[in-house]
């Protein structure tokens, strides 16, 4: 996947999925370590409990500098433009 993302010149990743506190967190961490800008919409992820979900999202926001606002608030055009400027 890393080779494909590099080939496509991807700069911004939007992550969604189950197990916020495991799968999403570790994927976000890998992406952060590879210098991707991260977006993890809070309404597009889930964990075993709402408490685990909220806590992990806050960790992702705080330490991985991810945007965790709800999906409907994400401006995809702005993200695309930011991705182009980061090139």
PDB file of N, CA and C in Angstrom:
ATOM      1  N   UNK A   1       0.826  -1.193   0.000  1.00  0.00           N
ATOM      2  CA  UNK A   1       0.000   0.000   0.000  1.00  0.00           C
ATOM      3  C   UNK A   1       0.868   1.254   0.000  1.00  0.00           C
ATOM      4  N   UNK A   2       1.940   1.217   0.748  1.00  0.00           N
ATOM      5  CA  UNK A   2       2.829   2.378   0.825  1.00  0.00           C
ATOM      6  C   UNK A   2       3.348   2.772  -0.562  1.00  0.00           C
ATOM      7  N   UNK A   3       3.720   1.790  -1.363  1.00  0.00           N
ATOM      8  CA  UNK A   3       4.237   2.059  -2.709  1.00  0.00           C
ATOM      9  C   UNK A   3       3.145   2.670  -3.582  1.00  0.00           C
ATOM     10  N   UNK A   4       1.930   2.151  -3.484  1.00  0.00           N
ATOM     11  CA  UNK A   4       0.816   2.681  -4.270  1.00  0.00           C
ATOM     12  C   UNK A   4       0.497   4.119  -3.874  1.00  0.00           C
ATOM     13  N   UNK A   5       0.434   4.397  -2.574  1.00  0.00           N
ATOM     14  CA  UNK A   5       0.146   5.757  -2.114  1.00  0.00           C
ATOM     15  C   UNK A   5       1.223   6.732  -2.571  1.00  0.00           C
ATOM     16  N   UNK A   6       2.459   6.293  -2.538  1.00  0.00           N
ATOM     17  CA  UNK A   6       3.552   7.145  -3.022  1.00  0.00           C
ATOM     18  C   UNK A   6       3.413   7.381  -4.525  1.00  0.00           C
ATOM     19  N   UNK A   7       3.139   6.333  -5.269  1.00  0.00           N
ATOM     20  CA  UNK A   7       2.975   6.460  -6.723  1.00  0.00           C
ATOM     21  C   UNK A   7       1.834   7.414  -7.074  1.00  0.00           C
ATOM     22  N   UNK A   8       0.741   7.349  -6.330  1.00  0.00           N
ATOM     23  CA  UNK A   8      -0.414   8.215  -6.570  1.00  0.00           C
ATOM     24  C   UNK A   8      -0.223   9.617  -5.997  1.00  0.00           C
ATOM     25  N   UNK A   9       0.897   9.837  -5.317  1.00  0.00           N
ATOM     26  CA  UNK A   9       1.228  11.120  -4.696  1.00  0.00           C
ATOM     27  C   UNK A   9       0.172  11.559  -3.681  1.00  0.00           C
ATOM     28  N   UNK A  10      -0.312  10.593  -2.914  1.00  0.00           N
ATOM     29  CA  UNK A  10      -1.315  10.858  -1.882  1.00  0.00           C
ATOM     30  C   UNK A  10      -0.643  11.579  -0.717  1.00  0.00           C
ATOM     31  N   UNK A  11      -1.293  12.618  -0.227  1.00  0.00           N
ATOM     32  CA  UNK A  11      -0.772  13.386   0.905  1.00  0.00           C
ATOM     33  C   UNK A  11      -1.724  13.355   2.098  1.00  0.00           C
ATOM     34  N   UNK A  12      -3.010  13.156   1.818  1.00  0.00           N
ATOM     35  CA  UNK A  12      -4.039  13.177   2.847  1.00  0.00           C
ATOM     36  C   UNK A  12      -4.764  11.833   2.858  1.00  0.00           C
ATOM     37  N   UNK A  13      -4.912  11.244   4.037  1.00  0.00           N
ATOM     38  CA  UNK A  13      -5.654   9.993   4.175  1.00  0.00           C
ATOM     39  C   UNK A  13      -6.876  10.216   5.048  1.00  0.00           C
ATOM     40  N   UNK A  14      -8.001   9.694   4.604  1.00  0.00           N
ATOM     41  CA  UNK A  14      -9.223   9.689   5.398  1.00  0.00           C
ATOM     42  C   UNK A  14      -9.439   8.250   5.827  1.00  0.00           C
ATOM     43  N   UNK A  15      -9.425   8.015   7.141  1.00  0.00           N
ATOM     44  CA  UNK A  15      -9.565   6.668   7.681  1.00  0.00           C
ATOM     45  C   UNK A  15     -10.950   6.467   8.289  1.00  0.00           C
ATOM     46  N   UNK A  16     -11.511   5.298   8.052  1.00  0.00           N
ATOM     47  CA  UNK A  16     -12.790   4.914   8.642  1.00  0.00           C
ATOM     48  C   UNK A  16     -12.735   3.420   8.909  1.00  0.00           C
ATOM     49  N   UNK A  17     -13.514   2.954   9.872  1.00  0.00           N
ATOM     50  CA  UNK A  17     -13.538   1.517  10.108  1.00  0.00           C
ATOM     51  C   UNK A  17     -13.921   1.148  11.517  1.00  0.00           C
ATOM     52  N   UNK A  18     -13.834  -0.139  11.768  1.00  0.00           N
ATOM     53  CA  UNK A  18     -14.178  -0.687  13.076  1.00  0.00           C
ATOM     54  C   UNK A  18     -12.922  -0.837  13.921  1.00  0.00           C
ATOM     55  N   UNK A  19     -13.142  -0.993  15.197  1.00  0.00           N
ATOM     56  CA  UNK A  19     -12.060  -1.146  16.165  1.00  0.00           C
ATOM     57  C   UNK A  19     -11.163   0.097  16.189  1.00  0.00           C
ATOM     58  N   UNK A  20     -11.785   1.225  16.499  1.00  0.00           N
ATOM     59  CA  UNK A  20     -11.056   2.493  16.574  1.00  0.00           C
ATOM     60  C   UNK A  20      -9.808   2.354  17.430  1.00  0.00           C
ATOM     61  N   UNK A  21      -9.942   1.646  18.547  1.00  0.00           N
ATOM     62  CA  UNK A  21      -8.854   1.543  19.514  1.00  0.00           C
ATOM     63  C   UNK A  21      -7.790   0.513  19.129  1.00  0.00           C
ATOM     64  N   UNK A  22      -7.977  -0.161  18.012  1.00  0.00           N
ATOM     65  CA  UNK A  22      -6.966  -1.123  17.563  1.00  0.00           C
ATOM     66  C   UNK A  22      -6.610  -0.827  16.101  1.00  0.00           C
ATOM     67  N   UNK A  23      -7.433  -1.289  15.188  1.00  0.00           N
ATOM     68  CA  UNK A  23      -7.132  -1.188  13.751  1.00  0.00           C
ATOM     69  C   UNK A  23      -6.978   0.253  13.281  1.00  0.00           C
ATOM     70  N   UNK A  24      -7.938   1.092  13.592  1.00  0.00           N
ATOM     71  CA  UNK A  24      -7.885   2.476  13.129  1.00  0.00           C
ATOM     72  C   UNK A  24      -6.699   3.200  13.773  1.00  0.00           C
ATOM     73  N   UNK A  25      -6.506   3.007  15.062  1.00  0.00           N
ATOM     74  CA  UNK A  25      -5.398   3.648  15.765  1.00  0.00           C
ATOM     75  C   UNK A  25      -4.048   3.262  15.171  1.00  0.00           C
ATOM     76  N   UNK A  26      -3.824   1.984  14.927  1.00  0.00           N
ATOM     77  CA  UNK A  26      -2.525   1.548  14.416  1.00  0.00           C
ATOM     78  C   UNK A  26      -2.323   1.972  12.973  1.00  0.00           C
ATOM     79  N   UNK A  27      -3.382   1.984  12.183  1.00  0.00           N
ATOM     80  CA  UNK A  27      -3.284   2.477  10.812  1.00  0.00           C
ATOM     81  C   UNK A  27      -2.979   3.966  10.818  1.00  0.00           C
ATOM     82  N   UNK A  28      -3.660   4.709  11.686  1.00  0.00           N
ATOM     83  CA  UNK A  28      -3.411   6.146  11.800  1.00  0.00           C
ATOM     84  C   UNK A  28      -1.970   6.414  12.233  1.00  0.00           C
ATOM     85  N   UNK A  29      -1.485   5.641  13.169  1.00  0.00           N
ATOM     86  CA  UNK A  29      -0.110   5.814  13.632  1.00  0.00           C
ATOM     87  C   UNK A  29       0.886   5.550  12.504  1.00  0.00           C
ATOM     88  N   UNK A  30       0.677   4.481  11.750  1.00  0.00           N
ATOM     89  CA  UNK A  30       1.561   4.192  10.613  1.00  0.00           C
ATOM     90  C   UNK A  30       1.530   5.333   9.604  1.00  0.00           C
ATOM     91  N   UNK A  31       0.348   5.848   9.324  1.00  0.00           N
ATOM     92  CA  UNK A  31       0.213   6.942   8.363  1.00  0.00           C
ATOM     93  C   UNK A  31       0.907   8.205   8.877  1.00  0.00           C
ATOM     94  N   UNK A  32       0.741   8.489  10.164  1.00  0.00           N
ATOM     95  CA  UNK A  32       1.391   9.659  10.766  1.00  0.00           C
ATOM     96  C   UNK A  32       2.911   9.545  10.661  1.00  0.00           C
ATOM     97  N   UNK A  33       3.433   8.357  10.928  1.00  0.00           N
ATOM     98  CA  UNK A  33       4.877   8.134  10.855  1.00  0.00           C
ATOM     99  C   UNK A  33       5.398   8.292   9.426  1.00  0.00           C
ATOM    100  N   UNK A  34       4.514   8.150   8.445  1.00  0.00           N
ATOM    101  CA  UNK A  34       4.884   8.317   7.039  1.00  0.00           C
ATOM    102  C   UNK A  34       4.534   9.712   6.528  1.00  0.00           C
ATOM    103  N   UNK A  35       4.192  10.600   7.453  1.00  0.00           N
ATOM    104  CA  UNK A  35       3.968  12.020   7.164  1.00  0.00           C
ATOM    105  C   UNK A  35       2.718  12.310   6.328  1.00  0.00           C
ATOM    106  N   UNK A  36       1.680  11.481   6.470  1.00  0.00           N
ATOM    107  CA  UNK A  36       0.405  11.779   5.828  1.00  0.00           C
ATOM    108  C   UNK A  36      -0.400  12.713   6.717  1.00  0.00           C
ATOM    109  N   UNK A  37      -1.172  13.583   6.094  1.00  0.00           N
ATOM    110  CA  UNK A  37      -2.157  14.370   6.836  1.00  0.00           C
ATOM    111  C   UNK A  37      -3.335  13.432   7.070  1.00  0.00           C
ATOM    112  N   UNK A  38      -3.859  13.414   8.301  1.00  0.00           N
ATOM    113  CA  UNK A  38      -4.890  12.450   8.675  1.00  0.00           C
ATOM    114  C   UNK A  38      -6.240  13.089   8.945  1.00  0.00           C
ATOM    115  N   UNK A  39      -7.273  12.410   8.471  1.00  0.00           N
ATOM    116  CA  UNK A  39      -8.650  12.752   8.792  1.00  0.00           C
ATOM    117  C   UNK A  39      -9.309  11.445   9.234  1.00  0.00           C
ATOM    118  N   UNK A  40      -9.877  11.456  10.438  1.00  0.00           N
ATOM    119  CA  UNK A  40     -10.588  10.294  10.972  1.00  0.00           C
ATOM    120  C   UNK A  40     -11.958  10.787  11.444  1.00  0.00           C
ATOM    121  N   UNK A  41     -12.949  10.803  10.559  1.00  0.00           N
ATOM    122  CA  UNK A  41     -14.264  11.315  10.942  1.00  0.00           C
ATOM    123  C   UNK A  41     -14.838  10.521  12.124  1.00  0.00           C
ATOM    124  N   UNK A  42     -15.213  11.235  13.168  1.00  0.00           N
ATOM    125  CA  UNK A  42     -15.663  10.582  14.403  1.00  0.00           C
ATOM    126  C   UNK A  42     -16.920   9.741  14.211  1.00  0.00           C
ATOM    127  N   UNK A  43     -17.702  10.031  13.193  1.00  0.00           N
ATOM    128  CA  UNK A  43     -18.914   9.260  12.953  1.00  0.00           C
ATOM    129  C   UNK A  43     -18.715   8.152  11.916  1.00  0.00           C
ATOM    130  N   UNK A  44     -17.468   7.866  11.587  1.00  0.00           N
ATOM    131  CA  UNK A  44     -17.157   6.809  10.617  1.00  0.00           C
ATOM    132  C   UNK A  44     -16.267   5.731  11.224  1.00  0.00           C
ATOM    133  N   UNK A  45     -16.161   5.720  12.544  1.00  0.00           N
ATOM    134  CA  UNK A  45     -15.373   4.718  13.256  1.00  0.00           C
ATOM    135  C   UNK A  45     -16.184   4.227  14.464  1.00  0.00           C
ATOM    136  N   UNK A  46     -15.817   3.059  14.962  1.00  0.00           N
ATOM    137  CA  UNK A  46     -16.512   2.503  16.126  1.00  0.00           C
ATOM    138  C   UNK A  46     -15.577   1.583  16.904  1.00  0.00           C
ATOM    139  N   UNK A  47     -15.838   1.463  18.183  1.00  0.00           N
ATOM    140  CA  UNK A  47     -15.094   0.555  19.059  1.00  0.00           C
ATOM    141  C   UNK A  47     -16.121  -0.257  19.853  1.00  0.00           C
ATOM    142  N   UNK A  48     -15.643  -1.127  20.723  1.00  0.00           N
ATOM    143  CA  UNK A  48     -16.550  -1.956  21.530  1.00  0.00           C
ATOM    144  C   UNK A  48     -17.438  -1.133  22.448  1.00  0.00           C
ATOM    145  N   UNK A  49     -16.945   0.025  22.853  1.00  0.00           N
ATOM    146  CA  UNK A  49     -17.760   0.900  23.698  1.00  0.00           C
ATOM    147  C   UNK A  49     -17.581   2.343  23.234  1.00  0.00           C
ATOM    148  N   UNK A  50     -18.555   3.158  23.523  1.00  0.00           N
ATOM    149  CA  UNK A  50     -18.478   4.573  23.164  1.00  0.00           C
ATOM    150  C   UNK A  50     -17.321   5.240  23.906  1.00  0.00           C
ATOM    151  N   UNK A  51     -17.078   4.829  25.142  1.00  0.00           N
ATOM    152  CA  UNK A  51     -15.965   5.384  25.917  1.00  0.00           C
ATOM    153  C   UNK A  51     -14.622   5.101  25.240  1.00  0.00           C
ATOM    154  N   UNK A  52     -14.402   3.850  24.807  1.00  0.00           N
ATOM    155  CA  UNK A  52     -13.162   3.503  24.105  1.00  0.00           C
ATOM    156  C   UNK A  52     -13.035   4.301  22.805  1.00  0.00           C
ATOM    157  N   UNK A  53     -14.138   4.446  22.107  1.00  0.00           N
ATOM    158  CA  UNK A  53     -14.138   5.182  20.855  1.00  0.00           C
ATOM    159  C   UNK A  53     -13.742   6.644  21.085  1.00  0.00           C
ATOM    160  N   UNK A  54     -14.407   7.299  22.035  1.00  0.00           N
ATOM    161  CA  UNK A  54     -14.109   8.712  22.327  1.00  0.00           C
ATOM    162  C   UNK A  54     -12.666   8.895  22.776  1.00  0.00           C
ATOM    163  N   UNK A  55     -12.206   8.034  23.683  1.00  0.00           N
ATOM    164  CA  UNK A  55     -10.843   8.154  24.198  1.00  0.00           C
ATOM    165  C   UNK A  55      -9.820   8.005  23.076  1.00  0.00           C
ATOM    166  N   UNK A  56     -10.006   7.000  22.231  1.00  0.00           N
ATOM    167  CA  UNK A  56      -9.048   6.765  21.155  1.00  0.00           C
ATOM    168  C   UNK A  56      -9.069   7.892  20.137  1.00  0.00           C
ATOM    169  N   UNK A  57     -10.248   8.390  19.806  1.00  0.00           N
ATOM    170  CA  UNK A  57     -10.329   9.521  18.877  1.00  0.00           C
ATOM    171  C   UNK A  57      -9.575  10.731  19.433  1.00  0.00           C
ATOM    172  N   UNK A  58      -9.710  10.969  20.710  1.00  0.00           N
ATOM    173  CA  UNK A  58      -9.001  12.095  21.316  1.00  0.00           C
ATOM    174  C   UNK A  58      -7.485  11.881  21.247  1.00  0.00           C
ATOM    175  N   UNK A  59      -7.025  10.657  21.453  1.00  0.00           N
ATOM    176  CA  UNK A  59      -5.593  10.353  21.330  1.00  0.00           C
ATOM    177  C   UNK A  59      -5.120  10.563  19.895  1.00  0.00           C
ATOM    178  N   UNK A  60      -5.920  10.130  18.943  1.00  0.00           N
ATOM    179  CA  UNK A  60      -5.582  10.309  17.528  1.00  0.00           C
ATOM    180  C   UNK A  60      -5.507  11.800  17.192  1.00  0.00           C
ATOM    181  N   UNK A  61      -6.433  12.581  17.712  1.00  0.00           N
ATOM    182  CA  UNK A  61      -6.420  14.024  17.473  1.00  0.00           C
ATOM    183  C   UNK A  61      -5.194  14.674  18.108  1.00  0.00           C
ATOM    184  N   UNK A  62      -4.971  14.346  19.355  1.00  0.00           N
ATOM    185  CA  UNK A  62      -3.921  15.009  20.128  1.00  0.00           C
ATOM    186  C   UNK A  62      -2.508  14.624  19.671  1.00  0.00           C
ATOM    187  N   UNK A  63      -2.265  13.351  19.511  1.00  0.00           N
ATOM    188  CA  UNK A  63      -0.895  12.899  19.251  1.00  0.00           C
ATOM    189  C   UNK A  63      -0.566  12.698  17.772  1.00  0.00           C
ATOM    190  N   UNK A  64      -1.589  12.397  16.965  1.00  0.00           N
ATOM    191  CA  UNK A  64      -1.343  12.162  15.542  1.00  0.00           C
ATOM    192  C   UNK A  64      -1.829  13.322  14.690  1.00  0.00           C
ATOM    193  N   UNK A  65      -2.314  14.372  15.376  1.00  0.00           N
ATOM    194  CA  UNK A  65      -2.729  15.619  14.726  1.00  0.00           C
ATOM    195  C   UNK A  65      -3.796  15.424  13.654  1.00  0.00           C
ATOM    196  N   UNK A  66      -4.698  14.471  13.908  1.00  0.00           N
ATOM    197  CA  UNK A  66      -5.755  14.164  12.946  1.00  0.00           C
ATOM    198  C   UNK A  66      -6.963  15.074  13.148  1.00  0.00           C
ATOM    199  N   UNK A  67      -7.648  15.332  12.075  1.00  0.00           N
ATOM    200  CA  UNK A  67      -8.931  16.031  12.087  1.00  0.00           C
ATOM    201  C   UNK A  67      -9.982  14.962  12.386  1.00  0.00           C
ATOM    202  N   UNK A  68     -10.721  15.109  13.470  1.00  0.00           N
ATOM    203  CA  UNK A  68     -11.699  14.082  13.855  1.00  0.00           C
ATOM    204  C   UNK A  68     -13.142  14.592  13.799  1.00  0.00           C
ATOM    205  N   UNK A  69     -13.381  15.672  13.102  1.00  0.00           N
ATOM    206  CA  UNK A  69     -14.755  16.196  13.027  1.00  0.00           C
ATOM    207  C   UNK A  69     -15.651  15.230  12.249  1.00  0.00           C
ATOM    208  N   UNK A  70     -16.979  15.350  12.399  1.00  0.00           N
ATOM    209  CA  UNK A  70     -17.905  14.473  11.674  1.00  0.00           C
ATOM    210  C   UNK A  70     -17.745  14.598  10.157  1.00  0.00           C
ATOM    211  N   UNK A  71     -18.064  13.533   9.452  1.00  0.00           N
ATOM    212  CA  UNK A  71     -17.874  13.469   8.001  1.00  0.00           C
ATOM    213  C   UNK A  71     -18.554  14.617   7.271  1.00  0.00           C
ATOM    214  N   UNK A  72     -19.747  14.992   7.693  1.00  0.00           N
ATOM    215  CA  UNK A  72     -20.471  16.047   6.979  1.00  0.00           C
ATOM    216  C   UNK A  72     -19.791  17.411   7.076  1.00  0.00           C
ATOM    217  N   UNK A  73     -18.881  17.570   8.024  1.00  0.00           N
ATOM    218  CA  UNK A  73     -18.172  18.836   8.199  1.00  0.00           C
ATOM    219  C   UNK A  73     -16.837  18.890   7.453  1.00  0.00           C
ATOM    220  N   UNK A  74     -16.459  17.803   6.815  1.00  0.00           N
ATOM    221  CA  UNK A  74     -15.168  17.757   6.129  1.00  0.00           C
ATOM    222  C   UNK A  74     -15.312  18.347   4.727  1.00  0.00           C
ATOM    223  N   UNK A  75     -14.460  19.290   4.432  1.00  0.00           N
ATOM    224  CA  UNK A  75     -14.450  19.944   3.126  1.00  0.00           C
ATOM    225  C   UNK A  75     -13.444  19.202   2.240  1.00  0.00           C
ATOM    226  N   UNK A  76     -13.949  18.297   1.418  1.00  0.00           N
ATOM    227  CA  UNK A  76     -13.070  17.474   0.593  1.00  0.00           C
ATOM    228  C   UNK A  76     -12.287  18.297  -0.425  1.00  0.00           C
ATOM    229  N   UNK A  77     -12.895  19.337  -0.957  1.00  0.00           N
ATOM    230  CA  UNK A  77     -12.199  20.191  -1.921  1.00  0.00           C
ATOM    231  C   UNK A  77     -11.005  20.875  -1.256  1.00  0.00           C
ATOM    232  N   UNK A  78     -11.200  21.347  -0.030  1.00  0.00           N
ATOM    233  CA  UNK A  78     -10.104  21.993   0.701  1.00  0.00           C
ATOM    234  C   UNK A  78      -8.984  20.994   0.991  1.00  0.00           C
ATOM    235  N   UNK A  79      -9.355  19.772   1.384  1.00  0.00           N
ATOM    236  CA  UNK A  79      -8.344  18.748   1.635  1.00  0.00           C
ATOM    237  C   UNK A  79      -7.543  18.428   0.380  1.00  0.00           C
ATOM    238  N   UNK A  80      -8.234  18.346  -0.756  1.00  0.00           N
ATOM    239  CA  UNK A  80      -7.546  18.067  -2.011  1.00  0.00           C
ATOM    240  C   UNK A  80      -6.552  19.176  -2.329  1.00  0.00           C
ATOM    241  N   UNK A  81      -6.964  20.395  -2.102  1.00  0.00           N
ATOM    242  CA  UNK A  81      -6.076  21.538  -2.363  1.00  0.00           C
ATOM    243  C   UNK A  81      -4.880  21.516  -1.417  1.00  0.00           C
ATOM    244  N   UNK A  82      -5.103  21.201  -0.154  1.00  0.00           N
ATOM    245  CA  UNK A  82      -3.998  21.121   0.812  1.00  0.00           C
ATOM    246  C   UNK A  82      -3.026  20.027   0.397  1.00  0.00           C
ATOM    247  N   UNK A  83      -3.554  18.915  -0.073  1.00  0.00           N
ATOM    248  CA  UNK A  83      -2.705  17.816  -0.521  1.00  0.00           C
ATOM    249  C   UNK A  83      -1.821  18.211  -1.676  1.00  0.00           C
ATOM    250  N   UNK A  84      -2.355  19.014  -2.578  1.00  0.00           N
ATOM    251  CA  UNK A  84      -1.564  19.491  -3.728  1.00  0.00           C
ATOM    252  C   UNK A  84      -0.467  20.432  -3.270  1.00  0.00           C
ATOM    253  N   UNK A  85      -0.767  21.288  -2.287  1.00  0.00           N
ATOM    254  CA  UNK A  85       0.230  22.249  -1.809  1.00  0.00           C
ATOM    255  C   UNK A  85       1.353  21.573  -1.045  1.00  0.00           C
ATOM    256  N   UNK A  86       1.093  20.415  -0.432  1.00  0.00           N
ATOM    257  CA  UNK A  86       2.111  19.711   0.343  1.00  0.00           C
ATOM    258  C   UNK A  86       3.129  19.017  -0.549  1.00  0.00           C
ATOM    259  N   UNK A  87       2.857  18.944  -1.842  1.00  0.00           N
ATOM    260  CA  UNK A  87       3.748  18.232  -2.775  1.00  0.00           C
ATOM    261  C   UNK A  87       5.105  18.873  -2.862  1.00  0.00           C
TER     262      UNK A  87
END
